[in-house]
mmCIF file of C-alpha atoms and ligand atoms in Angstrom:
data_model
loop_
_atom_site.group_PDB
_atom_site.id
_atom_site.type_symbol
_atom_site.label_atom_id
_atom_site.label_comp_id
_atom_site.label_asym_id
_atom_site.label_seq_id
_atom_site.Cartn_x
_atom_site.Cartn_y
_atom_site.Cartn_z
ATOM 1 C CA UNK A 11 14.653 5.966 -26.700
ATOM 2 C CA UNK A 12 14.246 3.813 -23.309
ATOM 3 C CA UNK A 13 14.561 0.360 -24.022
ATOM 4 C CA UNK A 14 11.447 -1.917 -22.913
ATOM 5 C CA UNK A 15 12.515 -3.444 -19.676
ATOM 6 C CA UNK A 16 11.426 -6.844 -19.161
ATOM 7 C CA UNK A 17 10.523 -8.134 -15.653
ATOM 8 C CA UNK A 18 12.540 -10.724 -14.031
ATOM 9 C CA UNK A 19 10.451 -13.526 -13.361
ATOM 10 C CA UNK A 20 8.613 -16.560 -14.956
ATOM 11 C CA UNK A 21 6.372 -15.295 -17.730
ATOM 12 C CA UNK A 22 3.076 -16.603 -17.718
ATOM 13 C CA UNK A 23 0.154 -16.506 -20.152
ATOM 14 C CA UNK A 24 -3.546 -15.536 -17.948
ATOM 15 C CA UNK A 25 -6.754 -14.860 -18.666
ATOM 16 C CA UNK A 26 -8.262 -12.547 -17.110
ATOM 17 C CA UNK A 27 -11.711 -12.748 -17.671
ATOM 18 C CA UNK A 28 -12.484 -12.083 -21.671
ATOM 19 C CA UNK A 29 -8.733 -10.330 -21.796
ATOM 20 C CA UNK A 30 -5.089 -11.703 -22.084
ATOM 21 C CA UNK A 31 -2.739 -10.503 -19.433
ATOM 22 C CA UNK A 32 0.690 -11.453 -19.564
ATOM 23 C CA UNK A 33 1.841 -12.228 -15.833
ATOM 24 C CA UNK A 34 4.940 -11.465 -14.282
ATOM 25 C CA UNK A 35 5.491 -12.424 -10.886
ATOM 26 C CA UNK A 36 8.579 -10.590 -9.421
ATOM 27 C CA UNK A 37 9.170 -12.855 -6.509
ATOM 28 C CA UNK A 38 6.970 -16.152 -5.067
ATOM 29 C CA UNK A 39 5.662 -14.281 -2.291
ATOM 30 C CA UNK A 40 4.601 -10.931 -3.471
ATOM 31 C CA UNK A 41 4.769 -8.636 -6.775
ATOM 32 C CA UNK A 42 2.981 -9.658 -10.274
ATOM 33 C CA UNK A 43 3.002 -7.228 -13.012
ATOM 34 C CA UNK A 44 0.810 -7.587 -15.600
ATOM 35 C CA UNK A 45 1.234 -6.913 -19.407
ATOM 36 C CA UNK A 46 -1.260 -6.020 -22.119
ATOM 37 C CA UNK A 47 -4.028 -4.515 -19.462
ATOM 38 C CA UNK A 48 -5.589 -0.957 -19.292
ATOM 39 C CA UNK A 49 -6.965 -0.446 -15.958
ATOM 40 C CA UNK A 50 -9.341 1.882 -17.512
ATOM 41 C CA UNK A 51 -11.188 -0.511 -19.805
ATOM 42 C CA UNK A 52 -12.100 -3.148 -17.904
ATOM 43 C CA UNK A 53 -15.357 -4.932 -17.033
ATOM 44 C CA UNK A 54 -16.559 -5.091 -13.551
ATOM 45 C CA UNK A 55 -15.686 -8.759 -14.256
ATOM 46 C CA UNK A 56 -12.522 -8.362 -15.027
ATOM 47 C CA UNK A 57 -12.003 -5.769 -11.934
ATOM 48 C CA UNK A 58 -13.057 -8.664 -9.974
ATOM 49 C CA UNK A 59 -10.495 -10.669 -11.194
ATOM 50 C CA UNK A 60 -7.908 -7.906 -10.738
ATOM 51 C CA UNK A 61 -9.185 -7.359 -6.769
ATOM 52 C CA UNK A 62 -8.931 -11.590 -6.526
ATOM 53 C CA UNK A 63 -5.020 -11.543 -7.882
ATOM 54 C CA UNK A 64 -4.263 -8.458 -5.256
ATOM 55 C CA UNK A 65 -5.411 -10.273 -2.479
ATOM 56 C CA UNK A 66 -3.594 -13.223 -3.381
ATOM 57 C CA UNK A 67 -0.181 -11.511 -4.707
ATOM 58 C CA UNK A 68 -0.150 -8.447 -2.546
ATOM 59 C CA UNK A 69 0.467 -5.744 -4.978
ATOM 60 C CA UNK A 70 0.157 -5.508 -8.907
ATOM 61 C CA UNK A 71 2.078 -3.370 -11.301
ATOM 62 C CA UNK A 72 0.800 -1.860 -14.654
ATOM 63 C CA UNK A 73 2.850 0.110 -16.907
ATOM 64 C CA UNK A 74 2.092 2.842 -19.380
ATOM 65 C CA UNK A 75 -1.577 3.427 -17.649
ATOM 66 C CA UNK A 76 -3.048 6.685 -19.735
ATOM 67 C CA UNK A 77 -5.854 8.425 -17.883
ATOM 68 C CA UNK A 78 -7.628 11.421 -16.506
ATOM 69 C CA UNK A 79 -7.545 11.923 -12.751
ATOM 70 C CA UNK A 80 -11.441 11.416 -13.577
ATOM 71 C CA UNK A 81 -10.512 8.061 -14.552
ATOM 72 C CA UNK A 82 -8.388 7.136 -12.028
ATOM 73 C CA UNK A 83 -11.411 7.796 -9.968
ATOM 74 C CA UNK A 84 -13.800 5.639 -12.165
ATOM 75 C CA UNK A 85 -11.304 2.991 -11.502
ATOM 76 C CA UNK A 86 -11.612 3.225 -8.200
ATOM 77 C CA UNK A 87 -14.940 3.179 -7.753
ATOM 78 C CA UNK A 88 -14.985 0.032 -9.765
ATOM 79 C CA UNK A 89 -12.457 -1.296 -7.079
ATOM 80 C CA UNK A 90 -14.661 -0.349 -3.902
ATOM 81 C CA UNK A 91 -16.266 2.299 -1.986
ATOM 82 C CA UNK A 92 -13.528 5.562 -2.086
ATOM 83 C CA UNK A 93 -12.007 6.187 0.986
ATOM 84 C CA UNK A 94 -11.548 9.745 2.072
ATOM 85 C CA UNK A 95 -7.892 10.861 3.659
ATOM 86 C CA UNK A 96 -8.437 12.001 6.930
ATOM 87 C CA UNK A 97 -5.923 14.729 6.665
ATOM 88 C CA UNK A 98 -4.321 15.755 3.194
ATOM 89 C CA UNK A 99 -6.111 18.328 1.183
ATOM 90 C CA UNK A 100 -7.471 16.954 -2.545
ATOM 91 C CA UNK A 101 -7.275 18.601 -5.828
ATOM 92 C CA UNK A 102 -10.780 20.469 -6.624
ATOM 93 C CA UNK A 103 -12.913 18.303 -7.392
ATOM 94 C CA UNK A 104 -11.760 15.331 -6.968
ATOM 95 C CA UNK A 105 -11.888 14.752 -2.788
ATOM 96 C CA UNK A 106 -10.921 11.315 -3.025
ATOM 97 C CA UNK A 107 -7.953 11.853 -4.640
ATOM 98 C CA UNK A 108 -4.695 12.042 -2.244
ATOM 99 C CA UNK A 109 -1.661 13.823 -4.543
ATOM 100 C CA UNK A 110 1.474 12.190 -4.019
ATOM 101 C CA UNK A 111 4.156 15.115 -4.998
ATOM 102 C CA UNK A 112 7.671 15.833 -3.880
ATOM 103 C CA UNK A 113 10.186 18.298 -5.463
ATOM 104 C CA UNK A 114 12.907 20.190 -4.265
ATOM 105 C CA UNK A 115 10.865 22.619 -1.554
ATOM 106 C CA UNK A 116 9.438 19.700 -0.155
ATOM 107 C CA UNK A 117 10.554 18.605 3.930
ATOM 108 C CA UNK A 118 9.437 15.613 3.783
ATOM 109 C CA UNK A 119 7.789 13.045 1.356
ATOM 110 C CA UNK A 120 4.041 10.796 1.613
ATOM 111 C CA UNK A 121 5.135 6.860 2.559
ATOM 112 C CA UNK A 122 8.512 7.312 3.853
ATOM 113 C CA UNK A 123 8.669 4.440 6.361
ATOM 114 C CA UNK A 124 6.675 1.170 6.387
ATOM 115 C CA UNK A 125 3.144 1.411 6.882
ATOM 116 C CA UNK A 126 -0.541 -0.015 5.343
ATOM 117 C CA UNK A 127 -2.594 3.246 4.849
ATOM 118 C CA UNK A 128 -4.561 5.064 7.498
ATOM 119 C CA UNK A 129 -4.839 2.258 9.160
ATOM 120 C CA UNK A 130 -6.310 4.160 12.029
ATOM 121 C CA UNK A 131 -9.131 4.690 10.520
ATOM 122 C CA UNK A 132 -11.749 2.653 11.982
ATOM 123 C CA UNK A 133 -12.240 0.829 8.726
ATOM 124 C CA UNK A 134 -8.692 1.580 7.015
ATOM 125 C CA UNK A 135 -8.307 1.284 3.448
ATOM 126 C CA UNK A 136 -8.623 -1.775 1.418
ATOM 127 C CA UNK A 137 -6.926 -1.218 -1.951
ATOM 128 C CA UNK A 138 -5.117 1.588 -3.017
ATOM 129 C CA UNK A 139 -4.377 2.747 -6.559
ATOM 130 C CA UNK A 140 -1.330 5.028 -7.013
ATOM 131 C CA UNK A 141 -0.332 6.131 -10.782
ATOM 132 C CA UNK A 142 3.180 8.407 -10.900
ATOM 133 C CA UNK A 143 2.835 10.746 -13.465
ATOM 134 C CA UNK A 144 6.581 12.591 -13.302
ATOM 135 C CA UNK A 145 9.084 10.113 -12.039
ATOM 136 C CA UNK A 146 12.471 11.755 -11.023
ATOM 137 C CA UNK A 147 15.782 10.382 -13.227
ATOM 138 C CA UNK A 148 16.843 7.785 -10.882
ATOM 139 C CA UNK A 149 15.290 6.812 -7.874
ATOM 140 C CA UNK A 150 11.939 7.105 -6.110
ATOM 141 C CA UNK A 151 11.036 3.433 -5.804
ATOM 142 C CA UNK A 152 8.475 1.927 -3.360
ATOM 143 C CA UNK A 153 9.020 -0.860 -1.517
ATOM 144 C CA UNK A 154 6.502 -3.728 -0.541
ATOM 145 C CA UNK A 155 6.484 -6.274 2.047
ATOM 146 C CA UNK A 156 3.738 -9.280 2.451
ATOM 147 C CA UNK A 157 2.230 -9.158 5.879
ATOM 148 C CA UNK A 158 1.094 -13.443 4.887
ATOM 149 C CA UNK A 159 4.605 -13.732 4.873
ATOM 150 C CA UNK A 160 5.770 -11.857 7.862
ATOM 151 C CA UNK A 161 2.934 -13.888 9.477
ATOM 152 C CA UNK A 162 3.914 -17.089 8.519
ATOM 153 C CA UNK A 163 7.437 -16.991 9.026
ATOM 154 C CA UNK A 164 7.122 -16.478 12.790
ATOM 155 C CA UNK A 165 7.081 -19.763 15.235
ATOM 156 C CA UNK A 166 3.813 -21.457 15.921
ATOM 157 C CA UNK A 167 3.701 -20.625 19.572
ATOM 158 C CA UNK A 168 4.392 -16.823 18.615
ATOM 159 C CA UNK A 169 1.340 -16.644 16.529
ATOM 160 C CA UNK A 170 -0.464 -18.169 18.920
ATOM 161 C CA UNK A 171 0.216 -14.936 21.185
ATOM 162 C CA UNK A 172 -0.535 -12.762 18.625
ATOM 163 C CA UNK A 173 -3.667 -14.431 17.794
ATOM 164 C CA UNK A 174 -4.785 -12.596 21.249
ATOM 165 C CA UNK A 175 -3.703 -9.156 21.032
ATOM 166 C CA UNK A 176 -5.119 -6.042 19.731
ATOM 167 C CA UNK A 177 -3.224 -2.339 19.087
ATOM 168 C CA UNK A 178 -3.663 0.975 19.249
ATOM 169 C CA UNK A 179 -3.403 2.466 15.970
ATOM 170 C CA UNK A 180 -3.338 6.389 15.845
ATOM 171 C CA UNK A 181 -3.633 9.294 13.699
ATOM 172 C CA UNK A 182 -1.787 11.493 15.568
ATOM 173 C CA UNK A 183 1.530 11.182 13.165
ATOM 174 C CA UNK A 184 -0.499 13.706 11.229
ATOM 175 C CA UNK A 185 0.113 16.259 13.066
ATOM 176 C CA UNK A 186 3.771 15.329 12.336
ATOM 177 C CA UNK A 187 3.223 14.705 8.598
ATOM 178 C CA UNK A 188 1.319 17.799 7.844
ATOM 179 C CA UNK A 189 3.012 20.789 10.038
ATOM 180 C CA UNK A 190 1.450 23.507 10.856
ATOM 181 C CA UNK A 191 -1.125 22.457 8.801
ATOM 182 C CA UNK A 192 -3.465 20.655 10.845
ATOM 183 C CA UNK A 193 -3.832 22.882 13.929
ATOM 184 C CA UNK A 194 -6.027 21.435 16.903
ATOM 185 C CA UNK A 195 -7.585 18.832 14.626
ATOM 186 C CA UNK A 196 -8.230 15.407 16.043
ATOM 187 C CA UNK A 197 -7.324 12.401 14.305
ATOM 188 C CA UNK A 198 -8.857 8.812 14.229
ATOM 189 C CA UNK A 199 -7.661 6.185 16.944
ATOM 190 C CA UNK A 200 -8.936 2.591 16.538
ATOM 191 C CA UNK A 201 -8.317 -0.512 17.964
ATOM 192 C CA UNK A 202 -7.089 -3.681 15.989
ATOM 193 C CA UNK A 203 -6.291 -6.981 16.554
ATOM 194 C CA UNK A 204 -2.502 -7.712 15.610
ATOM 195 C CA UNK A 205 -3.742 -10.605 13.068
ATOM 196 C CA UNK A 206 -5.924 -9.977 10.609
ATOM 197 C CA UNK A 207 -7.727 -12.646 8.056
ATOM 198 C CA UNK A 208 -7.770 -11.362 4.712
ATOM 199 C CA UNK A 209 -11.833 -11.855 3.834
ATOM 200 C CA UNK A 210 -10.922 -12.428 0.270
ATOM 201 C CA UNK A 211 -7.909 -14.644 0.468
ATOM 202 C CA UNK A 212 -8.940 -16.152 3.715
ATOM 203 C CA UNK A 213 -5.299 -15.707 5.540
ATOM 204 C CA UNK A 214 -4.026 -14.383 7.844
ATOM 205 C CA UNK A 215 -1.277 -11.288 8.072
ATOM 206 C CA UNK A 216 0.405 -9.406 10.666
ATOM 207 C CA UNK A 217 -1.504 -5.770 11.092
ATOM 208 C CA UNK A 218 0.758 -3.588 13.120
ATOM 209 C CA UNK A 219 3.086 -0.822 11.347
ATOM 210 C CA UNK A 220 5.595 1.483 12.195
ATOM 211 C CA UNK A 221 3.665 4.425 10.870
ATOM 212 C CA UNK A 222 0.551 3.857 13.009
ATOM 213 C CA UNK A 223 0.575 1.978 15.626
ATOM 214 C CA UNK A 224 1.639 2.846 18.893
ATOM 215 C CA UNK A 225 0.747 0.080 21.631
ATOM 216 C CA UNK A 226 -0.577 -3.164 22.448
ATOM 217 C CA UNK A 227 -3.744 -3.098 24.840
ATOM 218 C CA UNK A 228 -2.997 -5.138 28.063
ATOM 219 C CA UNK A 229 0.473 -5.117 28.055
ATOM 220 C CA UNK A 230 2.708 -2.750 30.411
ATOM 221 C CA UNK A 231 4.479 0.089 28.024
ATOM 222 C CA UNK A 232 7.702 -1.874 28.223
ATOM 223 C CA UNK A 233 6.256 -5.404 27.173
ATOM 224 C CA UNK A 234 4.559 -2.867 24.457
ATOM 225 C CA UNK A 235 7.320 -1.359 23.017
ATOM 226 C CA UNK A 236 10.078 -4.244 22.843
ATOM 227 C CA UNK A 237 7.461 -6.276 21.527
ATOM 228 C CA UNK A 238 6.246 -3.883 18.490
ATOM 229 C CA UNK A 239 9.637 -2.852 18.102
ATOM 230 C CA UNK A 240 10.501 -7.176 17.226
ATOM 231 C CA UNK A 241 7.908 -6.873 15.026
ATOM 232 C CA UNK A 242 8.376 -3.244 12.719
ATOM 233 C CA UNK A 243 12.040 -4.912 12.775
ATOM 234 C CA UNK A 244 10.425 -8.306 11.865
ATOM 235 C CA UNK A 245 8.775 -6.730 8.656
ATOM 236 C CA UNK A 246 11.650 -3.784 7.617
ATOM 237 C CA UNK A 247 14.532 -6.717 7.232
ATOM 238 C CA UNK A 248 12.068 -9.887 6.057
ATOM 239 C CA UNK A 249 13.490 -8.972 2.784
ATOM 240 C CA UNK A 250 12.359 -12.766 1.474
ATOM 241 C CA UNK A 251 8.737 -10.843 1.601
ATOM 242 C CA UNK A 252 9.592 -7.979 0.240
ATOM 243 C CA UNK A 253 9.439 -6.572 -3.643
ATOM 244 C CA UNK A 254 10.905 -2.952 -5.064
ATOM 245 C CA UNK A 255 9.082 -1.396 -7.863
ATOM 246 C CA UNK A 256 10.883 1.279 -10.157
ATOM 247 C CA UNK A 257 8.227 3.542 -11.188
ATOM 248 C CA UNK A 258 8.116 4.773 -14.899
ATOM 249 C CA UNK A 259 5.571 7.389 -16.111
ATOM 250 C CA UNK A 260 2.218 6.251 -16.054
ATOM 251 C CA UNK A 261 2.919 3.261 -13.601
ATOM 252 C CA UNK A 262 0.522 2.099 -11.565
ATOM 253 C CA UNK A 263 0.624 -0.059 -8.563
ATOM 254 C CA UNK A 264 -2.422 -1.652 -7.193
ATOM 255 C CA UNK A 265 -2.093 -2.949 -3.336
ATOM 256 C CA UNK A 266 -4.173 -4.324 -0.885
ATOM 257 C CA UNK A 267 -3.541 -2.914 2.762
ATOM 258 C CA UNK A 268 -5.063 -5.685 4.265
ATOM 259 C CA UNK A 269 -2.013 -7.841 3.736
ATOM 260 C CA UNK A 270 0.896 -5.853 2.376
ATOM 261 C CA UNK A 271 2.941 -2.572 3.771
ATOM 262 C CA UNK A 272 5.044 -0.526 1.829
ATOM 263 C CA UNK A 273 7.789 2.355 1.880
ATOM 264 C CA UNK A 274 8.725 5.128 -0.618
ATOM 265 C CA UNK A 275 12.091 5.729 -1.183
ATOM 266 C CA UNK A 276 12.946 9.445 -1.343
ATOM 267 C CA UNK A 277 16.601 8.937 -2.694
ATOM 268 C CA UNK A 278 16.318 11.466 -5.793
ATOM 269 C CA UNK A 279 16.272 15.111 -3.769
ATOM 270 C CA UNK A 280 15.230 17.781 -5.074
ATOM 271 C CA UNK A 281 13.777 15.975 -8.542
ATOM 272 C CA UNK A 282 10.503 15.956 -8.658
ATOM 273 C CA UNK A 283 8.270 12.757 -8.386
ATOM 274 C CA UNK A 284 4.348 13.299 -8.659
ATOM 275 C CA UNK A 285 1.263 11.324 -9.023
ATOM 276 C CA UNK A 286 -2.257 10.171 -7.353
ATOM 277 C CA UNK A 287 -3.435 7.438 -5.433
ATOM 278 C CA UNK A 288 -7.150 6.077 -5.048
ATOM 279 C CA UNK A 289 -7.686 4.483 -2.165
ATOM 280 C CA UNK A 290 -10.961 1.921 -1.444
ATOM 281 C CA UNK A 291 -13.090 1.865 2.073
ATOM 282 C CA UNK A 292 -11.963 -1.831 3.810
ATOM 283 C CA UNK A 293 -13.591 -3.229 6.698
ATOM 284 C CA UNK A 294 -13.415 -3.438 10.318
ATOM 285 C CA UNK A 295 -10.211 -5.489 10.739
ATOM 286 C CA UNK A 296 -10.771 -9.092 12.311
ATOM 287 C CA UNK A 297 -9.014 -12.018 13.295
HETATM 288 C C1 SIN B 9 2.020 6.146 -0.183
HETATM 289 O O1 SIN B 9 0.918 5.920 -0.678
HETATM 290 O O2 SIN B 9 2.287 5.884 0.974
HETATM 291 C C2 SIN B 9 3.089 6.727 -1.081
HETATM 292 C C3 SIN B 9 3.851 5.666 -1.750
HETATM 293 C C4 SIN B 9 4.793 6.202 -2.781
HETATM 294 O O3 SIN B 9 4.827 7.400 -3.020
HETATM 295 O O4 SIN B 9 5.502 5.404 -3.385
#
């Protein structure tokens, strides 16, 4: 029998909307898990009040979340318009669905290294959704970092700069990702600016990522390179904005891209972690 773990943190009584929630939040700047909610039984009221708490907290965490894949899906159409991946292959049926799966054939492993999803797309994801089904003995944890935090920690004068630059993001890594899987297919390219306002919360966050992007428009490659290399470094060690989440079966994480970046750990070779993530249609970034 696995004893209940309780969250570190300040326990707090919420309502949201007509249903009590206890509220966890794992560290000031980012992390809540909340207690006594089923994602797939909520009112489009109360999945409001779910999508304001993301974009204020960064991620959420929900444990022992039974449901279909078909549910999963409901749930994400309650969150948002579903976002499509541009590159993995679904399960039939359900072509919104990315599968998140790693066992002991795999090379390599979805989320390894710190990046906001697709965020080449020309409208990247808003929110995504991802419940682990198997979880491995030990290991397998995802890491989160708040991009408000990142943000606001720098100088005044540097986010003045930023303020004024925009980034190639790129789809190419695919190519990478997916070997000999994705032949001659092209791959979306966008360009965004480097600080984004979160149209829900109303702040701002830093929007570059190792996984994506590749340059900053206007400057020579050299200015480009030491300066996006300050800031992946920037957001990997910020470890003040930065939560770790130790999956259990069932577990569900609910981020919002627009403000947060994360990183799966893929410490428990060759166990077998497995699951599926949702992801919602954001908008055109802006400043
Ligand atoms: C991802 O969505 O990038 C995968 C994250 C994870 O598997 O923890």
């Amino acid at each position: 029998m696995v004893p209940v773990r309780k969250p570190a943190g300040e326990e707090v009584q919420v309502t949201i909307a007509s249903i009590q929630a206890e509220r966890f939040d794992l560290c000031k700047p980012i992390g809540t898990e909340l207690r006594g909610v089923q994602l797939s039984r909520l009112t489009s009221g109360e999945i409001q009040e779910v999508k304001d708490l993301v974009a204020e907290r960064g991620v959420l965490f929900f444990r022992d979340q039974e449901m279909t894949l078909a549910e999963q899906v409901e749930v994400g159409r309650q969150l948002g318009e579903l976002h499509t991946h541009p590159a993995a292959s679904a399960p039939e049926g359900f072509p919104e669905v990315l599968v998140i799966h790693t066992d002991e054939k795999s090379r390599r492993t979805a989320g390894e290294g710190w990046h906001s999803d697709v965020s080449c797309d020309e409208r990247p994801p808003a929110l995504s959704m991802l419940r682990i089904e198997t979880t491995p003995p030990v290991g397998g944890d995802t890491v989160f970092a708040s991009m408000y935090t990142a943000y606001e920690s720098l100088s005044e004068p540097f986010q003045q700069f930023l303020q004024q630059l925009s980034a190639v993001h790129s789809g190419a890594i695919y190519h990478d990702l997916y070997r000999g899987r994705t032949g001659d297919r092209q791959f979306p390219e966008s360009v965004h600016p480097v600080v984004r306002t979160h149209p829900g919360s109303g702040k701002k966050a830093l929007y570059v990522n190792s996984g994506f992007t590749r340059r900053i428009v206007g400057l020579s490659a050299q200015e480009s390179s030491a300066l996006l290399k300050l800031l992946f470094d920037h957001i990997a060690y910020l470890v003040k904005g930065q939560v770790r989440f130790h999956w259990e079966p069932n577990s569900v994480a609910l981020w919002d891209n627009r403000c947060v970046q994360h990183h799966a750990s893929w410490d428990y070779f060759p166990e077998t972690r497995h699951g599926y993530r949702v992801t919602t249609l954001g908008e055109r970034p802006f400043l």
